[in-house]
mmCIF file with all atom_site columns, C-alpha atoms in Angstrom:
data_model
loop_
_atom_site.group_PDB
_atom_site.id
_atom_site.type_symbol
_atom_site.label_atom_id
_atom_site.label_alt_id
_atom_site.label_comp_id
_atom_site.label_asym_id
_atom_site.label_entity_id
_atom_site.label_seq_id
_atom_site.pdbx_PDB_ins_code
_atom_site.Cartn_x
_atom_site.Cartn_y
_atom_site.Cartn_z
_atom_site.occupancy
_atom_site.B_iso_or_equiv
_atom_site.pdbx_formal_charge
_atom_site.auth_seq_id
_atom_site.auth_comp_id
_atom_site.auth_asym_id
_atom_site.auth_atom_id
_atom_site.pdbx_PDB_model_num
ATOM 1   C CA . MET A 1 1   ? 0.000   0.000   0.000   1.00 0.00 ? 17  MET A CA 1
ATOM 2   C CA . GLU A 1 2   ? 1.321   3.479   -0.841  1.00 0.00 ? 18  GLU A CA 1
ATOM 3   C CA . ALA A 1 3   ? 2.520   5.865   1.852   1.00 0.00 ? 19  ALA A CA 1
ATOM 4   C CA . GLY A 1 4   ? -0.292  8.235   0.911   1.00 0.00 ? 20  GLY A CA 1
ATOM 5   C CA . SER A 1 5   ? -2.780  5.826   2.464   1.00 0.00 ? 21  SER A CA 1
ATOM 6   C CA . CYS A 1 6   ? -1.156  6.280   5.901   1.00 0.00 ? 22  CYS A CA 1
ATOM 7   C CA . ARG A 1 7   ? -2.585  8.936   8.182   1.00 0.00 ? 23  ARG A CA 1
ATOM 8   C CA . TYR A 1 8   ? 0.296   9.355   10.629  1.00 0.00 ? 24  TYR A CA 1
ATOM 9   C CA . GLN A 1 9   ? 3.972   8.618   11.001  1.00 0.00 ? 25  GLN A CA 1
ATOM 10  C CA . PHE A 1 10  ? 5.121   7.496   14.467  1.00 0.00 ? 26  PHE A CA 1
ATOM 11  C CA . ARG A 1 11  ? 8.813   7.734   15.307  1.00 0.00 ? 27  ARG A CA 1
ATOM 12  C CA . ILE A 1 12  ? 9.891   4.990   17.729  1.00 0.00 ? 28  ILE A CA 1
ATOM 13  C CA . ALA A 1 13  ? 13.330  4.303   19.238  1.00 0.00 ? 29  ALA A CA 1
ATOM 14  C CA . LEU A 1 14  ? 14.669  1.041   20.651  1.00 0.00 ? 30  LEU A CA 1
ATOM 15  C CA . LEU A 1 15  ? 16.968  1.699   23.618  1.00 0.00 ? 31  LEU A CA 1
ATOM 16  C CA . GLY A 1 16  ? 18.982  -0.532  25.906  1.00 0.00 ? 32  GLY A CA 1
ATOM 17  C CA . ASP A 1 17  ? 22.464  -1.847  26.602  1.00 0.00 ? 33  ASP A CA 1
ATOM 18  C CA . ALA A 1 18  ? 24.652  -3.277  23.875  1.00 0.00 ? 34  ALA A CA 1
ATOM 19  C CA . ALA A 1 19  ? 23.953  -6.896  22.834  1.00 0.00 ? 35  ALA A CA 1
ATOM 20  C CA . VAL A 1 20  ? 20.446  -7.112  24.312  1.00 0.00 ? 36  VAL A CA 1
ATOM 21  C CA . GLY A 1 21  ? 19.094  -7.859  20.809  1.00 0.00 ? 37  GLY A CA 1
ATOM 22  C CA . LYS A 1 22  ? 17.500  -4.601  19.663  1.00 0.00 ? 38  LYS A CA 1
ATOM 23  C CA . THR A 1 23  ? 18.681  -5.113  16.081  1.00 0.00 ? 39  THR A CA 1
ATOM 24  C CA . SER A 1 24  ? 17.541  -8.754  16.083  1.00 0.00 ? 40  SER A CA 1
ATOM 25  C CA . LEU A 1 25  ? 14.054  -7.710  17.225  1.00 0.00 ? 41  LEU A CA 1
ATOM 26  C CA . LEU A 1 26  ? 13.819  -5.056  14.534  1.00 0.00 ? 42  LEU A CA 1
ATOM 27  C CA . ARG A 1 27  ? 15.054  -7.282  11.737  1.00 0.00 ? 43  ARG A CA 1
ATOM 28  C CA . ARG A 1 28  ? 12.692  -10.091 12.755  1.00 0.00 ? 44  ARG A CA 1
ATOM 29  C CA . TYR A 1 29  ? 9.846   -7.569  12.752  1.00 0.00 ? 45  TYR A CA 1
ATOM 30  C CA . MET A 1 30  ? 10.839  -6.208  9.347   1.00 0.00 ? 46  MET A CA 1
ATOM 31  C CA . ALA A 1 31  ? 11.651  -9.491  7.576   1.00 0.00 ? 47  ALA A CA 1
ATOM 32  C CA . GLY A 1 32  ? 9.543   -11.995 9.512   1.00 0.00 ? 48  GLY A CA 1
ATOM 33  C CA . VAL A 1 33  ? 12.426  -14.470 9.656   1.00 0.00 ? 49  VAL A CA 1
ATOM 34  C CA . ALA A 1 34  ? 15.335  -14.975 12.035  1.00 0.00 ? 50  ALA A CA 1
ATOM 35  C CA . GLU A 1 35  ? 18.641  -13.629 10.754  1.00 0.00 ? 51  GLU A CA 1
ATOM 36  C CA . PRO A 1 36  ? 22.256  -14.427 11.742  1.00 0.00 ? 52  PRO A CA 1
ATOM 37  C CA . GLU A 1 37  ? 23.619  -12.516 14.743  1.00 0.00 ? 53  GLU A CA 1
ATOM 38  C CA . PRO A 1 38  ? 23.977  -8.921  13.463  1.00 0.00 ? 54  PRO A CA 1
ATOM 39  C CA . GLU A 1 39  ? 27.029  -6.729  13.850  1.00 0.00 ? 55  GLU A CA 1
ATOM 40  C CA . PRO A 1 40  ? 26.838  -4.143  16.674  1.00 0.00 ? 56  PRO A CA 1
ATOM 41  C CA . THR A 1 41  ? 24.934  -1.000  15.708  1.00 0.00 ? 57  THR A CA 1
ATOM 42  C CA . VAL A 1 42  ? 27.050  2.102   15.171  1.00 0.00 ? 58  VAL A CA 1
ATOM 43  C CA . GLY A 1 43  ? 25.159  5.293   16.034  1.00 0.00 ? 59  GLY A CA 1
ATOM 44  C CA . VAL A 1 44  ? 21.583  4.994   14.776  1.00 0.00 ? 60  VAL A CA 1
ATOM 45  C CA . GLU A 1 45  ? 20.040  2.906   11.983  1.00 0.00 ? 61  GLU A CA 1
ATOM 46  C CA . PHE A 1 46  ? 16.588  3.534   10.527  1.00 0.00 ? 62  PHE A CA 1
ATOM 47  C CA . TYR A 1 47  ? 13.802  1.184   9.465   1.00 0.00 ? 63  TYR A CA 1
ATOM 48  C CA . ARG A 1 48  ? 10.304  1.830   8.132   1.00 0.00 ? 64  ARG A CA 1
ATOM 49  C CA . ARG A 1 49  ? 7.165   -0.271  8.137   1.00 0.00 ? 65  ARG A CA 1
ATOM 50  C CA . GLU A 1 50  ? 3.475   0.392   7.660   1.00 0.00 ? 66  GLU A CA 1
ATOM 51  C CA . LEU A 1 51  ? 0.975   -0.961  10.158  1.00 0.00 ? 67  LEU A CA 1
ATOM 52  C CA . GLN A 1 52  ? -2.804  -1.178  10.236  1.00 0.00 ? 68  GLN A CA 1
ATOM 53  C CA . LEU A 1 53  ? -3.804  -0.353  13.805  1.00 0.00 ? 69  LEU A CA 1
ATOM 54  C CA . ARG A 1 54  ? -6.602  -2.222  15.539  1.00 0.00 ? 70  ARG A CA 1
ATOM 55  C CA . ALA A 1 55  ? -9.753  -0.135  15.131  1.00 0.00 ? 71  ALA A CA 1
ATOM 56  C CA . GLY A 1 56  ? -7.627  2.747   13.919  1.00 0.00 ? 72  GLY A CA 1
ATOM 57  C CA . PRO A 1 57  ? -5.863  4.241   10.905  1.00 0.00 ? 73  PRO A CA 1
ATOM 58  C CA . ARG A 1 58  ? -2.993  2.828   8.917   1.00 0.00 ? 74  ARG A CA 1
ATOM 59  C CA . VAL A 1 59  ? 0.275   4.371   10.119  1.00 0.00 ? 75  VAL A CA 1
ATOM 60  C CA . LYS A 1 60  ? 3.903   4.461   9.068   1.00 0.00 ? 76  LYS A CA 1
ATOM 61  C CA . LEU A 1 61  ? 6.385   3.462   11.769  1.00 0.00 ? 77  LEU A CA 1
ATOM 62  C CA . GLN A 1 62  ? 9.819   5.044   11.580  1.00 0.00 ? 78  GLN A CA 1
ATOM 63  C CA . LEU A 1 63  ? 11.937  2.764   13.776  1.00 0.00 ? 79  LEU A CA 1
ATOM 64  C CA . TRP A 1 64  ? 15.295  3.861   15.184  1.00 0.00 ? 80  TRP A CA 1
ATOM 65  C CA . ASP A 1 65  ? 17.781  1.186   16.177  1.00 0.00 ? 81  ASP A CA 1
ATOM 66  C CA . THR A 1 66  ? 20.272  2.799   18.560  1.00 0.00 ? 82  THR A CA 1
ATOM 67  C CA . ALA A 1 67  ? 23.737  1.745   19.692  1.00 0.00 ? 83  ALA A CA 1
ATOM 68  C CA . GLY A 1 68  ? 23.950  0.692   23.334  1.00 0.00 ? 84  GLY A CA 1
ATOM 69  C CA . HIS A 1 69  ? 27.634  1.395   23.842  1.00 0.00 ? 85  HIS A CA 1
ATOM 70  C CA . GLU A 1 70  ? 28.454  4.376   26.040  1.00 0.00 ? 86  GLU A CA 1
ATOM 71  C CA . ARG A 1 71  ? 30.662  5.997   23.381  1.00 0.00 ? 87  ARG A CA 1
ATOM 72  C CA . PHE A 1 72  ? 27.587  6.499   21.166  1.00 0.00 ? 88  PHE A CA 1
ATOM 73  C CA . ARG A 1 73  ? 25.334  7.959   23.868  1.00 0.00 ? 89  ARG A CA 1
ATOM 74  C CA . CYS A 1 74  ? 25.995  11.570  22.867  1.00 0.00 ? 90  CYS A CA 1
ATOM 75  C CA . ILE A 1 75  ? 24.675  10.664  19.405  1.00 0.00 ? 91  ILE A CA 1
ATOM 76  C CA . THR A 1 76  ? 21.573  8.806   20.569  1.00 0.00 ? 92  THR A CA 1
ATOM 77  C CA . ARG A 1 77  ? 20.644  11.481  23.149  1.00 0.00 ? 93  ARG A CA 1
ATOM 78  C CA . SER A 1 78  ? 20.188  13.998  20.364  1.00 0.00 ? 94  SER A CA 1
ATOM 79  C CA . PHE A 1 79  ? 17.320  11.888  18.976  1.00 0.00 ? 95  PHE A CA 1
ATOM 80  C CA . TYR A 1 80  ? 15.263  11.605  22.179  1.00 0.00 ? 96  TYR A CA 1
ATOM 81  C CA . ARG A 1 81  ? 13.469  14.910  21.641  1.00 0.00 ? 97  ARG A CA 1
ATOM 82  C CA . ASN A 1 82  ? 11.888  13.723  18.415  1.00 0.00 ? 98  ASN A CA 1
ATOM 83  C CA . VAL A 1 83  ? 10.474  10.323  19.357  1.00 0.00 ? 99  VAL A CA 1
ATOM 84  C CA . VAL A 1 84  ? 6.939   9.510   20.432  1.00 0.00 ? 100 VAL A CA 1
ATOM 85  C CA . GLY A 1 85  ? 7.560   5.884   21.388  1.00 0.00 ? 101 GLY A CA 1
ATOM 86  C CA . VAL A 1 86  ? 10.419  4.182   23.238  1.00 0.00 ? 102 VAL A CA 1
ATOM 87  C CA . MET A 1 87  ? 10.981  0.456   23.545  1.00 0.00 ? 103 MET A CA 1
ATOM 88  C CA . LEU A 1 88  ? 13.279  -0.163  26.529  1.00 0.00 ? 104 LEU A CA 1
ATOM 89  C CA . VAL A 1 89  ? 14.928  -3.523  25.835  1.00 0.00 ? 105 VAL A CA 1
ATOM 90  C CA . PHE A 1 90  ? 16.868  -5.719  28.249  1.00 0.00 ? 106 PHE A CA 1
ATOM 91  C CA . ASP A 1 91  ? 18.216  -9.265  28.000  1.00 0.00 ? 107 ASP A CA 1
ATOM 92  C CA . VAL A 1 92  ? 16.566  -11.637 30.501  1.00 0.00 ? 108 VAL A CA 1
ATOM 93  C CA . THR A 1 93  ? 19.903  -13.488 30.775  1.00 0.00 ? 109 THR A CA 1
ATOM 94  C CA . ASN A 1 94  ? 21.874  -10.287 31.512  1.00 0.00 ? 110 ASN A CA 1
ATOM 95  C CA . ARG A 1 95  ? 21.215  -8.831  34.936  1.00 0.00 ? 111 ARG A CA 1
ATOM 96  C CA . LYS A 1 96  ? 23.114  -5.606  34.321  1.00 0.00 ? 112 LYS A CA 1
ATOM 97  C CA . SER A 1 97  ? 21.063  -4.791  31.214  1.00 0.00 ? 113 SER A CA 1
ATOM 98  C CA . PHE A 1 98  ? 17.950  -5.003  33.400  1.00 0.00 ? 114 PHE A CA 1
ATOM 99  C CA . GLU A 1 99  ? 19.462  -2.876  36.162  1.00 0.00 ? 115 GLU A CA 1
ATOM 100 C CA . HIS A 1 100 ? 20.332  -0.161  33.618  1.00 0.00 ? 116 HIS A CA 1
ATOM 101 C CA . ILE A 1 101 ? 16.748  0.207   32.360  1.00 0.00 ? 117 ILE A CA 1
ATOM 102 C CA . ARG A 1 102 ? 15.915  2.866   34.931  1.00 0.00 ? 118 ARG A CA 1
ATOM 103 C CA . ASP A 1 103 ? 18.923  4.892   33.734  1.00 0.00 ? 119 ASP A CA 1
ATOM 104 C CA . TRP A 1 104 ? 17.760  4.671   30.113  1.00 0.00 ? 120 TRP A CA 1
ATOM 105 C CA . HIS A 1 105 ? 14.272  5.758   31.146  1.00 0.00 ? 121 HIS A CA 1
ATOM 106 C CA . GLN A 1 106 ? 15.550  8.738   33.131  1.00 0.00 ? 122 GLN A CA 1
ATOM 107 C CA . GLU A 1 107 ? 17.808  9.794   30.263  1.00 0.00 ? 123 GLU A CA 1
ATOM 108 C CA . VAL A 1 108 ? 14.869  9.951   27.850  1.00 0.00 ? 124 VAL A CA 1
ATOM 109 C CA . MET A 1 109 ? 12.696  11.767  30.378  1.00 0.00 ? 125 MET A CA 1
ATOM 110 C CA . ALA A 1 110 ? 15.419  14.406  30.810  1.00 0.00 ? 126 ALA A CA 1
ATOM 111 C CA . ASN A 1 111 ? 15.754  15.016  27.057  1.00 0.00 ? 127 ASN A CA 1
ATOM 112 C CA . GLN A 1 112 ? 12.158  14.939  25.817  1.00 0.00 ? 128 GLN A CA 1
ATOM 113 C CA . GLY A 1 113 ? 10.453  17.314  23.437  1.00 0.00 ? 129 GLY A CA 1
ATOM 114 C CA . PRO A 1 114 ? 7.016   18.968  23.764  1.00 0.00 ? 130 PRO A CA 1
ATOM 115 C CA . ASN A 1 115 ? 5.274   15.614  24.349  1.00 0.00 ? 131 ASN A CA 1
ATOM 116 C CA . LYS A 1 116 ? 6.115   12.817  26.765  1.00 0.00 ? 132 LYS A CA 1
ATOM 117 C CA . ALA A 1 117 ? 7.091   9.583   25.030  1.00 0.00 ? 133 ALA A CA 1
ATOM 118 C CA . ILE A 1 118 ? 5.096   6.379   25.406  1.00 0.00 ? 134 ILE A CA 1
ATOM 119 C CA . PHE A 1 119 ? 7.310   3.614   26.832  1.00 0.00 ? 135 PHE A CA 1
ATOM 120 C CA . LEU A 1 120 ? 7.202   -0.177  26.640  1.00 0.00 ? 136 LEU A CA 1
ATOM 121 C CA . LEU A 1 121 ? 9.571   -2.415  28.625  1.00 0.00 ? 137 LEU A CA 1
ATOM 122 C CA . VAL A 1 122 ? 10.636  -5.520  26.687  1.00 0.00 ? 138 VAL A CA 1
ATOM 123 C CA . GLY A 1 123 ? 12.405  -8.516  28.188  1.00 0.00 ? 139 GLY A CA 1
ATOM 124 C CA . HIS A 1 124 ? 14.193  -10.035 25.197  1.00 0.00 ? 140 HIS A CA 1
ATOM 125 C CA . LYS A 1 125 ? 15.566  -13.569 24.646  1.00 0.00 ? 141 LYS A CA 1
ATOM 126 C CA . SER A 1 126 ? 12.677  -15.136 26.561  1.00 0.00 ? 142 SER A CA 1
ATOM 127 C CA . ASP A 1 127 ? 13.488  -18.466 24.864  1.00 0.00 ? 143 ASP A CA 1
ATOM 128 C CA . LEU A 1 128 ? 16.692  -18.841 26.969  1.00 0.00 ? 144 LEU A CA 1
ATOM 129 C CA . TRP A 1 129 ? 15.036  -20.303 30.042  1.00 0.00 ? 145 TRP A CA 1
ATOM 130 C CA . SER A 1 130 ? 18.084  -22.187 31.316  1.00 0.00 ? 146 SER A CA 1
ATOM 131 C CA . THR A 1 131 ? 20.248  -19.069 31.604  1.00 0.00 ? 147 THR A CA 1
ATOM 132 C CA . ARG A 1 132 ? 17.674  -16.466 32.528  1.00 0.00 ? 148 ARG A CA 1
ATOM 133 C CA . CYS A 1 133 ? 18.425  -14.368 35.609  1.00 0.00 ? 149 CYS A CA 1
ATOM 134 C CA . VAL A 1 134 ? 15.583  -11.808 35.528  1.00 0.00 ? 150 VAL A CA 1
ATOM 135 C CA . SER A 1 135 ? 12.107  -13.061 36.349  1.00 0.00 ? 151 SER A CA 1
ATOM 136 C CA . ALA A 1 136 ? 8.945   -11.792 34.709  1.00 0.00 ? 152 ALA A CA 1
ATOM 137 C CA . GLN A 1 137 ? 7.706   -10.725 38.154  1.00 0.00 ? 153 GLN A CA 1
ATOM 138 C CA . GLU A 1 138 ? 10.774  -8.520  38.710  1.00 0.00 ? 154 GLU A CA 1
ATOM 139 C CA . ALA A 1 139 ? 10.325  -6.915  35.314  1.00 0.00 ? 155 ALA A CA 1
ATOM 140 C CA . GLU A 1 140 ? 6.620   -6.326  35.923  1.00 0.00 ? 156 GLU A CA 1
ATOM 141 C CA . GLU A 1 141 ? 7.439   -4.634  39.221  1.00 0.00 ? 157 GLU A CA 1
ATOM 142 C CA . LEU A 1 142 ? 9.985   -2.364  37.546  1.00 0.00 ? 158 LEU A CA 1
ATOM 143 C CA . ALA A 1 143 ? 7.541   -1.488  34.773  1.00 0.00 ? 159 ALA A CA 1
ATOM 144 C CA . ALA A 1 144 ? 4.841   -0.698  37.343  1.00 0.00 ? 160 ALA A CA 1
ATOM 145 C CA . SER A 1 145 ? 7.229   1.589   39.247  1.00 0.00 ? 161 SER A CA 1
ATOM 146 C CA . LEU A 1 146 ? 7.947   3.483   36.020  1.00 0.00 ? 162 LEU A CA 1
ATOM 147 C CA . GLY A 1 147 ? 4.263   3.590   35.039  1.00 0.00 ? 163 GLY A CA 1
ATOM 148 C CA . ILE A 1 148 ? 4.775   1.646   31.810  1.00 0.00 ? 164 ILE A CA 1
ATOM 149 C CA . ALA A 1 149 ? 3.733   -1.694  30.303  1.00 0.00 ? 165 ALA A CA 1
ATOM 150 C CA . PHE A 1 150 ? 5.901   -4.821  30.120  1.00 0.00 ? 166 PHE A CA 1
ATOM 151 C CA . MET A 1 151 ? 6.168   -7.691  27.635  1.00 0.00 ? 167 MET A CA 1
ATOM 152 C CA . GLU A 1 152 ? 8.594   -10.531 26.938  1.00 0.00 ? 168 GLU A CA 1
ATOM 153 C CA . ALA A 1 153 ? 9.708   -11.455 23.434  1.00 0.00 ? 169 ALA A CA 1
ATOM 154 C CA . SER A 1 154 ? 12.157  -13.567 21.476  1.00 0.00 ? 170 SER A CA 1
ATOM 155 C CA . ALA A 1 155 ? 13.436  -12.774 18.008  1.00 0.00 ? 171 ALA A CA 1
ATOM 156 C CA . LYS A 1 156 ? 14.869  -16.274 17.743  1.00 0.00 ? 172 LYS A CA 1
ATOM 157 C CA . ASN A 1 157 ? 11.541  -18.117 17.961  1.00 0.00 ? 173 ASN A CA 1
ATOM 158 C CA . ASN A 1 158 ? 9.386   -15.128 16.921  1.00 0.00 ? 174 ASN A CA 1
ATOM 159 C CA . CYS A 1 159 ? 7.554   -14.945 20.237  1.00 0.00 ? 175 CYS A CA 1
ATOM 160 C CA . ASN A 1 160 ? 5.590   -11.692 20.684  1.00 0.00 ? 176 ASN A CA 1
ATOM 161 C CA . VAL A 1 161 ? 7.803   -9.733  18.274  1.00 0.00 ? 177 VAL A CA 1
ATOM 162 C CA . ASP A 1 162 ? 4.956   -8.301  16.176  1.00 0.00 ? 178 ASP A CA 1
ATOM 163 C CA . LEU A 1 163 ? 2.846   -7.916  19.306  1.00 0.00 ? 179 LEU A CA 1
ATOM 164 C CA . THR A 1 164 ? 5.406   -5.666  21.033  1.00 0.00 ? 180 THR A CA 1
ATOM 165 C CA . PHE A 1 165 ? 5.490   -3.200  18.135  1.00 0.00 ? 181 PHE A CA 1
ATOM 166 C CA . ASP A 1 166 ? 1.714   -3.390  17.662  1.00 0.00 ? 182 ASP A CA 1
ATOM 167 C CA . THR A 1 167 ? 1.147   -2.757  21.378  1.00 0.00 ? 183 THR A CA 1
ATOM 168 C CA . LEU A 1 168 ? 3.380   0.313   21.460  1.00 0.00 ? 184 LEU A CA 1
ATOM 169 C CA . ALA A 1 169 ? 1.886   1.757   18.253  1.00 0.00 ? 185 ALA A CA 1
ATOM 170 C CA . HIS A 1 170 ? -1.642  1.202   19.585  1.00 0.00 ? 186 HIS A CA 1
ATOM 171 C CA . ALA A 1 171 ? -0.759  2.970   22.861  1.00 0.00 ? 187 ALA A CA 1
ATOM 172 C CA . ILE A 1 172 ? 0.579   5.939   20.887  1.00 0.00 ? 188 ILE A CA 1
ATOM 173 C CA . GLN A 1 173 ? -2.622  6.113   18.832  1.00 0.00 ? 189 GLN A CA 1
ATOM 174 C CA . GLN A 1 174 ? -4.747  6.015   21.987  1.00 0.00 ? 190 GLN A CA 1
ATOM 175 C CA . ALA A 1 175 ? -2.719  8.836   23.572  1.00 0.00 ? 191 ALA A CA 1
ATOM 176 C CA . LEU A 1 176 ? -3.128  10.854  20.376  1.00 0.00 ? 192 LEU A CA 1
ATOM 177 C CA . GLN A 1 177 ? -6.900  10.304  20.334  1.00 0.00 ? 193 GLN A CA 1
ATOM 178 C CA . GLN A 1 178 ? -7.211  11.254  24.007  1.00 0.00 ? 194 GLN A CA 1
ATOM 179 C CA . GLY A 1 179 ? -5.216  14.453  23.535  1.00 0.00 ? 195 GLY A CA 1
ATOM 180 C CA . ASP A 1 180 ? -2.296  13.314  25.705  1.00 0.00 ? 196 ASP A CA 1
ATOM 181 C CA . ILE A 1 181 ? -0.072  13.721  22.637  1.00 0.00 ? 197 ILE A CA 1
ATOM 182 C CA . LYS A 1 182 ? -0.471  16.823  20.492  1.00 0.00 ? 198 LYS A CA 1
ATOM 183 C CA . LEU A 1 183 ? 0.814   17.415  16.990  1.00 0.00 ? 199 LEU A CA 1
ATOM 184 C CA . GLU A 1 184 ? 3.540   20.067  16.945  1.00 0.00 ? 200 GLU A CA 1
ATOM 185 C CA . GLU A 1 185 ? 4.815   21.603  13.720  1.00 0.00 ? 201 GLU A CA 1
ATOM 186 C CA . ASP A 1 186 ? 8.499   21.448  14.708  1.00 0.00 ? 202 ASP A CA 1
ATOM 187 C CA . TRP A 1 187 ? 8.305   18.033  16.423  1.00 0.00 ? 203 TRP A CA 1
ATOM 188 C CA . GLY A 1 188 ? 9.084   14.814  14.557  1.00 0.00 ? 204 GLY A CA 1
ATOM 189 C CA . GLY A 1 189 ? 7.580   12.298  16.992  1.00 0.00 ? 205 GLY A CA 1
ATOM 190 C CA . VAL A 1 190 ? 4.218   12.215  15.211  1.00 0.00 ? 206 VAL A CA 1
ATOM 191 C CA . ARG A 1 191 ? 3.674   13.620  11.742  1.00 0.00 ? 207 ARG A CA 1
ATOM 192 C CA . LEU A 1 192 ? 0.388   13.951  9.922   1.00 0.00 ? 208 LEU A CA 1
ATOM 193 C CA . ILE A 1 193 ? 0.718   12.502  6.434   1.00 0.00 ? 209 ILE A CA 1
ATOM 194 C CA . HIS A 1 194 ? -1.483  14.314  3.937   1.00 0.00 ? 210 HIS A CA 1
ATOM 195 C CA . LYS A 1 195 ? -3.150  11.825  1.653   1.00 0.00 ? 211 LYS A CA 1
ATOM 196 C CA . THR A 1 196 ? -2.701  12.631  -2.020  1.00 0.00 ? 212 THR A CA 1
ATOM 197 C CA . GLN A 1 197 ? -6.036  13.228  -3.654  1.00 0.00 ? 213 GLN A CA 1
ATOM 198 C CA . ILE A 1 198 ? -6.776  11.259  -6.826  1.00 0.00 ? 214 ILE A CA 1
ATOM 199 C CA . PRO A 1 199 ? -7.883  13.589  -9.664  1.00 0.00 ? 215 PRO A CA 1
ATOM 200 C CA . ARG A 1 200 ? -11.542 13.215  -10.509 1.00 0.00 ? 216 ARG A CA 1
ATOM 201 C CA . ALA A 1 201 ? -13.703 14.341  -13.389 1.00 0.00 ? 217 ALA A CA 1
ATOM 202 C CA . PRO A 1 202 ? -15.323 17.776  -12.828 1.00 0.00 ? 218 PRO A CA 1
ATOM 203 C CA . SER A 1 203 ? -18.719 17.693  -11.185 1.00 0.00 ? 219 SER A CA 1
ATOM 204 C CA . ARG A 1 204 ? -21.315 20.275  -10.223 1.00 0.00 ? 220 ARG A CA 1
ATOM 205 C CA . LYS A 1 205 ? -21.079 19.541  -6.502  1.00 0.00 ? 221 LYS A CA 1
ATOM 206 C CA . GLN A 1 206 ? -17.817 19.036  -4.555  1.00 0.00 ? 222 GLN A CA 1
ATOM 207 C CA . HIS A 1 207 ? -17.836 16.727  -1.500  1.00 0.00 ? 223 HIS A CA 1
ATOM 208 C CA . PRO A 1 208 ? -15.202 17.096  1.272   1.00 0.00 ? 224 PRO A CA 1
ATOM 209 C CA . GLY A 1 209 ? -13.168 14.389  1.529   1.00 0.00 ? 225 GLY A CA 1
ATOM 210 C CA . PRO A 1 210 ? 4.588   -11.634 29.689  1.00 0.00 ? 226 PRO A CA 1
ATOM 211 C CA . CYS A 1 211 ? 5.335   -14.261 26.856  1.00 0.00 ? 227 CYS A CA 1
ATOM 212 C CA . GLN A 1 212 ? 2.172   -15.391 25.080  1.00 0.00 ? 228 GLN A CA 1
ATOM 213 C CA . CYS A 1 213 ? 3.697   -18.032 22.804  1.00 0.00 ? 229 CYS A CA 1
#
């Protein structure tokens, strides 16, 4: 379907420590198949996908895959102002990546634009049960303390990957409908896409026109 059929563009960033699997999640979402272990992200990489929201319009998602290494933080911070959605990703087998989530959240909150971003906490690599060291209960408690939702996912076995992106996009749409998010001319988090009108023959009267595997 052409971009003109989309009503909005939502800009969403994936944040979290290095090697938690942000790129794997994105590539599984984009391609629908598991890919070999990707190289570490340098700076920011961009992806685009259209999505038909549940009981809502069709939207274009602009997805930002950010580097988790500290040396790239000055680059990624500059993007926080212009995002409407943030997926905070940790590795359920990496305790430190979970403990750093609060820092990532605070960093975004301190560098936001005119609207507050909608967050979703994602516990990645949920298929690695034998080496997991962060329980779903712990993650749910952290999410509750931050006032955000929590889900688990696995790019490897395609568990909840589409659902995480769908859930975040739906939450953004709801906030937009309720007036919690407002369109701002100089803000890139949400953009209204003007649908191109198809020329018509002249007429006398014009009509306006936790893991659920």
